[in-house]
Each structure stands twice: as C-alpha cells, then as structure tokens.
mmCIF file of C-alpha atoms in Angstrom:
data_model
loop_
_atom_site.group_PDB
_atom_site.id
_atom_site.type_symbol
_atom_site.label_atom_id
_atom_site.label_comp_id
_atom_site.label_asym_id
_atom_site.label_seq_id
_atom_site.Cartn_x
_atom_site.Cartn_y
_atom_site.Cartn_z
ATOM 1 C CA GLN P 55 6.870 -15.810 21.151
ATOM 2 C CA VAL P 56 7.670 -14.389 17.720
ATOM 3 C CA GLN P 57 5.043 -13.728 15.067
ATOM 4 C CA LEU P 58 5.498 -12.706 11.449
ATOM 5 C CA VAL P 59 2.617 -10.938 9.747
ATOM 6 C CA GLU P 60 2.580 -10.470 5.991
ATOM 7 C CA SER P 61 0.577 -7.988 3.975
ATOM 8 C CA GLY P 62 0.363 -6.553 0.493
ATOM 9 C CA GLY P 63 -0.769 -9.485 -1.611
ATOM 10 C CA GLY P 64 -3.635 -9.330 -4.056
ATOM 11 C CA LEU P 65 -4.738 -9.491 -7.669
ATOM 12 C CA VAL P 66 -2.750 -7.574 -10.273
ATOM 13 C CA GLN P 67 -2.623 -7.520 -14.064
ATOM 14 C CA PRO P 68 0.460 -8.727 -15.931
ATOM 15 C CA GLY P 69 3.081 -5.999 -15.977
ATOM 16 C CA GLY P 70 1.804 -4.535 -12.739
ATOM 17 C CA SER P 71 3.480 -4.117 -9.354
ATOM 18 C CA LEU P 72 2.911 -5.128 -5.769
ATOM 19 C CA ARG P 73 4.807 -4.524 -2.553
ATOM 20 C CA LEU P 74 4.777 -7.191 0.134
ATOM 21 C CA SER P 75 5.616 -6.474 3.763
ATOM 22 C CA CYS P 76 6.487 -8.810 6.608
ATOM 23 C CA ALA P 77 6.634 -7.455 10.154
ATOM 24 C CA ALA P 78 7.945 -9.376 13.147
ATOM 25 C CA SER P 79 6.662 -8.887 16.676
ATOM 26 C CA GLY P 80 7.357 -10.460 20.044
ATOM 27 C CA SER P 81 10.614 -11.287 21.783
ATOM 28 C CA ILE P 82 13.139 -10.280 19.128
ATOM 29 C CA PHE P 83 16.847 -9.990 19.828
ATOM 30 C CA GLY P 84 18.238 -9.352 16.387
ATOM 31 C CA ILE P 85 17.166 -10.692 13.025
ATOM 32 C CA SER P 86 19.874 -12.071 10.796
ATOM 33 C CA THR P 87 18.586 -13.240 7.421
ATOM 34 C CA MET P 88 15.214 -12.185 6.031
ATOM 35 C CA SER P 89 13.847 -14.123 3.075
ATOM 36 C CA TRP P 90 10.843 -14.463 0.831
ATOM 37 C CA TYR P 91 9.660 -17.813 -0.526
ATOM 38 C CA ARG P 92 6.733 -18.752 -2.702
ATOM 39 C CA ARG P 93 4.711 -21.832 -3.565
ATOM 40 C CA ALA P 94 2.602 -22.081 -6.671
ATOM 41 C CA PRO P 95 -0.157 -24.735 -6.933
ATOM 42 C CA GLY P 96 1.373 -28.128 -7.593
ATOM 43 C CA ASN P 97 4.908 -26.863 -7.073
ATOM 44 C CA LYS P 98 7.426 -27.052 -4.275
ATOM 45 C CA ARG P 99 8.191 -23.999 -2.171
ATOM 46 C CA GLU P 100 11.035 -22.028 -3.716
ATOM 47 C CA SER P 101 13.302 -19.272 -2.493
ATOM 48 C CA VAL P 102 12.610 -15.918 -4.136
ATOM 49 C CA ALA P 103 14.918 -13.433 -2.414
ATOM 50 C CA THR P 104 17.159 -13.149 0.636
ATOM 51 C CA ILE P 105 18.803 -10.268 2.454
ATOM 52 C CA THR P 106 21.415 -10.730 5.164
ATOM 53 C CA GLY P 107 21.917 -8.581 8.225
ATOM 54 C CA GLY P 108 24.720 -6.840 6.364
ATOM 55 C CA GLY P 109 22.460 -6.026 3.428
ATOM 56 C CA THR P 110 23.708 -8.604 0.941
ATOM 57 C CA THR P 111 20.914 -9.726 -1.351
ATOM 58 C CA ASN P 112 20.339 -12.809 -3.437
ATOM 59 C CA TYR P 113 17.563 -13.531 -5.932
ATOM 60 C CA ALA P 114 16.156 -16.446 -7.837
ATOM 61 C CA ASP P 115 17.035 -16.203 -11.518
ATOM 62 C CA SER P 116 13.352 -15.996 -12.410
ATOM 63 C CA VAL P 117 12.883 -12.697 -10.539
ATOM 64 C CA LYS P 118 16.241 -10.953 -11.025
ATOM 65 C CA GLY P 119 15.809 -7.436 -12.314
ATOM 66 C CA ARG P 120 12.108 -7.395 -11.423
ATOM 67 C CA PHE P 121 11.953 -7.965 -7.648
ATOM 68 C CA THR P 122 13.791 -6.067 -4.913
ATOM 69 C CA ILE P 123 14.108 -7.175 -1.307
ATOM 70 C CA SER P 124 14.804 -4.649 1.437
ATOM 71 C CA ARG P 125 14.652 -4.424 5.211
ATOM 72 C CA ASP P 126 14.001 -1.901 7.948
ATOM 73 C CA ASP P 127 15.624 -3.213 11.131
ATOM 74 C CA ALA P 128 14.129 -0.431 13.249
ATOM 75 C CA LYS P 129 10.704 -1.812 12.334
ATOM 76 C CA ASN P 130 11.709 -5.504 12.199
ATOM 77 C CA THR P 131 10.213 -5.526 8.724
ATOM 78 C CA ALA P 132 11.139 -6.932 5.334
ATOM 79 C CA TYR P 133 9.750 -5.791 2.003
ATOM 80 C CA LEU P 134 9.509 -7.333 -1.431
ATOM 81 C CA GLN P 135 8.911 -4.885 -4.263
ATOM 82 C CA MET P 136 7.638 -6.829 -7.253
ATOM 83 C CA ASN P 137 7.567 -5.126 -10.645
ATOM 84 C CA SER P 138 6.768 -6.351 -14.147
ATOM 85 C CA LEU P 139 4.726 -9.171 -12.687
ATOM 86 C CA LYS P 140 4.003 -12.215 -14.826
ATOM 87 C CA PRO P 141 1.271 -14.864 -14.561
ATOM 88 C CA GLU P 142 3.948 -17.364 -13.508
ATOM 89 C CA ASP P 143 4.588 -15.238 -10.401
ATOM 90 C CA THR P 144 1.189 -16.323 -9.101
ATOM 91 C CA ALA P 145 1.747 -18.094 -5.782
ATOM 92 C CA VAL P 146 1.423 -17.859 -2.034
ATOM 93 C CA TYR P 147 4.355 -15.808 -0.775
ATOM 94 C CA TYR P 148 5.894 -16.514 2.634
ATOM 95 C CA CYS P 149 8.435 -14.570 4.631
ATOM 96 C CA ASN P 150 11.092 -16.257 6.720
ATOM 97 C CA PHE P 151 13.217 -14.593 9.383
ATOM 98 C CA VAL P 152 16.142 -16.180 11.202
ATOM 99 C CA ILE P 153 16.071 -14.927 14.794
ATOM 100 C CA GLY P 154 18.558 -16.277 17.247
ATOM 101 C CA MET P 155 19.495 -18.965 14.706
ATOM 102 C CA TYR P 156 15.866 -20.191 14.645
ATOM 103 C CA PRO P 157 13.660 -19.832 11.535
ATOM 104 C CA TYR P 158 10.224 -18.266 11.782
ATOM 105 C CA TRP P 159 7.585 -18.237 9.044
ATOM 106 C CA GLY P 160 4.736 -15.952 8.153
ATOM 107 C CA GLN P 161 1.272 -17.251 7.353
ATOM 108 C CA GLY P 162 1.533 -16.508 3.649
ATOM 109 C CA THR P 163 -0.108 -13.987 1.361
ATOM 110 C CA GLN P 164 -1.664 -14.750 -2.022
ATOM 111 C CA VAL P 165 -0.368 -13.010 -5.122
ATOM 112 C CA THR P 166 -2.366 -13.543 -8.304
ATOM 113 C CA VAL P 167 -1.228 -12.143 -11.638
ATOM 114 C CA SER P 168 -4.000 -12.342 -14.188
ATOM 115 C CA SER P 169 -5.805 -10.255 -16.765
#
C-alpha cells in the first residue's frame, strides 16, 4: 500500500512564500511523474506543476516564474516552492505520484493567501 503525506500549507500574506512537501511511503518501486494540483472553492482541480523522472518540469501559466517544483528520489519526496504568493493562489493543494503506472493522491493541504 502506498501513502502520500503532504505538509507545509498554511496562512501567508500576499507576496509571501511557502514550501510544500509530499512524501511517499509503502511499497514503492520507482516513481515516474510527480505533480502538484490545486482546487480553489467553486473551481475544478487544476494542474499546477509537474516533474518527470528525468527532471523535466512543466508549469501552469498562472504560476510560471513564481513556483518551482523539485524532487528528491532518495526520499521519495516532491517539493513545491511557492514565492510571490497571491490571493488567487488560495486553494487546497494535492500531490500526485505515478508509481508503476498507477496514480496516487495525497490528502491535500490548505494554502491561504490573505492579509
């Protein structure tokens, strides 16, 4: 059984920074793509950032230049560094790992950007 545990969410003022982490545990035999998604109230879940096993990254236009996704394969962990946060970044953030061609999801962590 594979579990993903997220951490790092919270309340931050506009212009501030947060770093999210997502660690996988259990029977893991290689993680290909690691991704972050988010869902704001009343909105559909949207892709925020993705990193492949080879290190190729992709970002939503709304976060380019502000967010950085990275991974530590030795720790089975993905990170999302979020800088210059805006109120519209407020959402529940979810990590998604593809392990053995099967997608696994974290439980979500709340990020609130407000003064």
